[in-house]
């Protein structure tokens, strides 16, 4: 362990040892380490196998762009999580991590066989090969691919942790706590703006924080020291909120942003104490300053994926921030100056390092500095091969030809245990593009940079294409001043010293003496796609970057191509001979880094997943052993089993009781809309199909509501409470939508009507008592009231009082029985129910649920909107012509009732069905056919409601059948999986066609 | 997520609103006098423009008022909101 921990830094406390497990082996790291830095300090580079070829892969970077070091953590616990980047996990005592995508182990991987057959796995291999034979797919290919290419394991148990959401508003949101973010935050907060700064690492300072080089100074201090002082001052500012361990996930329109804060992921499991694990911040910012920095690019050459090949700036961070040298014998391969900072840093600590540079020269200060330190530099050279199976042990280099398109001269072999690579820098423009911003291509740096036309956000620092320290500080200061309309800042006269990069050169795919077909030059490390795959896709005719990407899967792994997109574009441009700027880019979509499901759903789990609505009578139902069903958000009693009665037996008993003596139903969930205003009658005329003007005060009427397309939308009974006052009821599920629809017409089409709508569904509880003894029960509840048919006829309403509490009594029926509904203020609902049960005791009043209600109404042939209709049924299809007024000039949907389509007589129409065997019950949803001989068999309809009727002692069903109206008496067939059921079309009213029972 | 300036309540999150499709389609006063084609034109035909579009919106989880909005569907820029019955602005 000491061997690689070569440096003492203030960020890692080398007095505090932390033990952890990786792939079943115990290791030690220190407080302040990431899993990756701790592994590297132990000399562990090999951390996984690649997706397709199962090639050994090592840690490559130090941040969210990491393609290889992807782990499963805390396996075998409820908290296990796949696809976690070792470069982002803060080390804690007892952490258990394991490599993914290798079996049986990372060191001996059977899937590695793919590597040897890799010439046979070109781009699109999966598409091409696994298409045929067809039945091989399900049985052989898919399980094989799933088994060999799994990316981690999902937890199998419910997530035990808490997640939270927080909504915030601010004047300025700054994304990224590097040098530009810090400058921007300070300017914003000092100018009285409510500012939030978010940073995904656990400390601020970005890559400046570990900078200590003579060539980079701010106000005569090392830039690292300068930023330390700035951070200390920043923390004192009142109107600045700093959120570390918080990564921006998504940047939506109108400056609405989502950020995920990690609260307890860095703590040992036993110290988390059930606190909140992650919090999703939902931020609406007036202005946004993006300072997300840049990602270092790899270089693309043969066998560029071995463990020990890492990004150069990451090697520097491991050394200067974590104190870990990734190798003891380093080679750095670069096309730019920034890699020389790494070289100088290594050399200053006495660690061996050599440089390979594709450029012919560089006259910058930092390069001179390296030369003075005696670092050997191979100019105009490229790596052509690398060696070492589980870790790199040597490389081969050659000189580049004059134009850089080929290699010349002899191969030189150099031994090394770490190859740092640097292909320049790619600004992280993800946030800018997510917000809808466009990009421009900058030829000199071969990068896309933000094209700012939006007024409410700017990009500063290296995400805006400023790579030199001086540019970063001065441009950030200038831009932020303009953006926030500030005239003077403390950064106006900052003196900056930095080495300037004078010579730039880039080759997207480095040349080789080995033929292209035999090179494995990886572009997308996680998805294992190579330069060869891209070229093959182009040869096969793919032109658009979006197509090439999907065909080769480049940039489609969990890292979304943070390291690979630019090379893919570059190689396409070079191969096709076009300018890179003309190709466009692929779309960056949120989230920037993966979000946990937990953070997305927050507290909306278990009881908080959805609202549960219970009537005020609910407790009585529970006490009565009710089984409940969900109707929209409502819990409605489904049936009330006695002892171990099942659904069927309970419903048979309840149905019989309701028709033979008395039943009681909680009807509180029906939607209720209070309608008032001088035009209330006219309004009802326009929304219902039947006429309302002549309905007397105190009378009730059933109404059918259509959509403008003529299809049945809702139904219910409306009562006229006064001259300008109605109470409308709707279906339970339709209540909210009906109110919205009526409001829409009132506000937009008929603003001249004097009508006011109020939802009163929750205000009243309703007990519905039906059966031949219901009148006697009502008489007991309201002894002073005359319940004779003359004084209180069917379809009328009266006010009443129980214990001085006002009630509305409606004599209406959904069962075909003599029936009353008592409405009372909700707070008295429970007591009303208890009184009804008490009064009904001598008649064996039986509570019944929704299932019995459905059966009873089906016996009477009453429809349920949404069960017997599906948005394609007109009232005429339902054989309800009687409710459609011929006299009214207009109502919603009227004109559609005689469109050419709605007057077809071969539409599906509602009929009754009787099974030839009266004890055979049809399945709801079953298809209906008439002719089995002609193939394909025509399906002419389906069953919508089906029950065994205890009152008729036979099976009954409602169905919709093409031209059904004309089919009465005709034999049809309901084919089931193992038999064909013979049925006869009947009338849809099965019981009491003469309506005698309503006045019984 | 848009920030919508309800003409009655002021700026609110989009999650409080529902969109009701194309604006300024007036329900015919005399539907019975329309041919099938004319009625179908009212009933079914809606524009779906890439660019500036006039839309109906409802502050469903707020004041429940309907109003109109001028929105560029290509970049979600909201150019104007105005009450029902008011003249559409020139954009
Ligand atoms: Zn409003």
PDB file of C-alpha atoms and ligand atoms in Angstrom, chain B residues 6 8-9 59 62-63, ligand 1:
ATOM      1  CA  UNK B   6     -51.962  32.701 -15.486  1.00  0.00           C
ATOM      2  CA  UNK B   8     -55.717  35.536 -12.982  1.00  0.00           C
ATOM      3  CA  UNK B   9     -53.039  34.214 -10.601  1.00  0.00           C
ATOM      4  CA  UNK B  59     -55.298  26.510 -14.543  1.00  0.00           C
ATOM      5  CA  UNK B  62     -55.388  26.733  -9.310  1.00  0.00           C
ATOM      6  CA  UNK B  63     -58.195  29.134 -10.207  1.00  0.00           C
TER       7      UNK B  63
HETATM    8 ZN1  LIG C   1     -55.025  30.886 -12.211  1.00  0.00          ZN
END
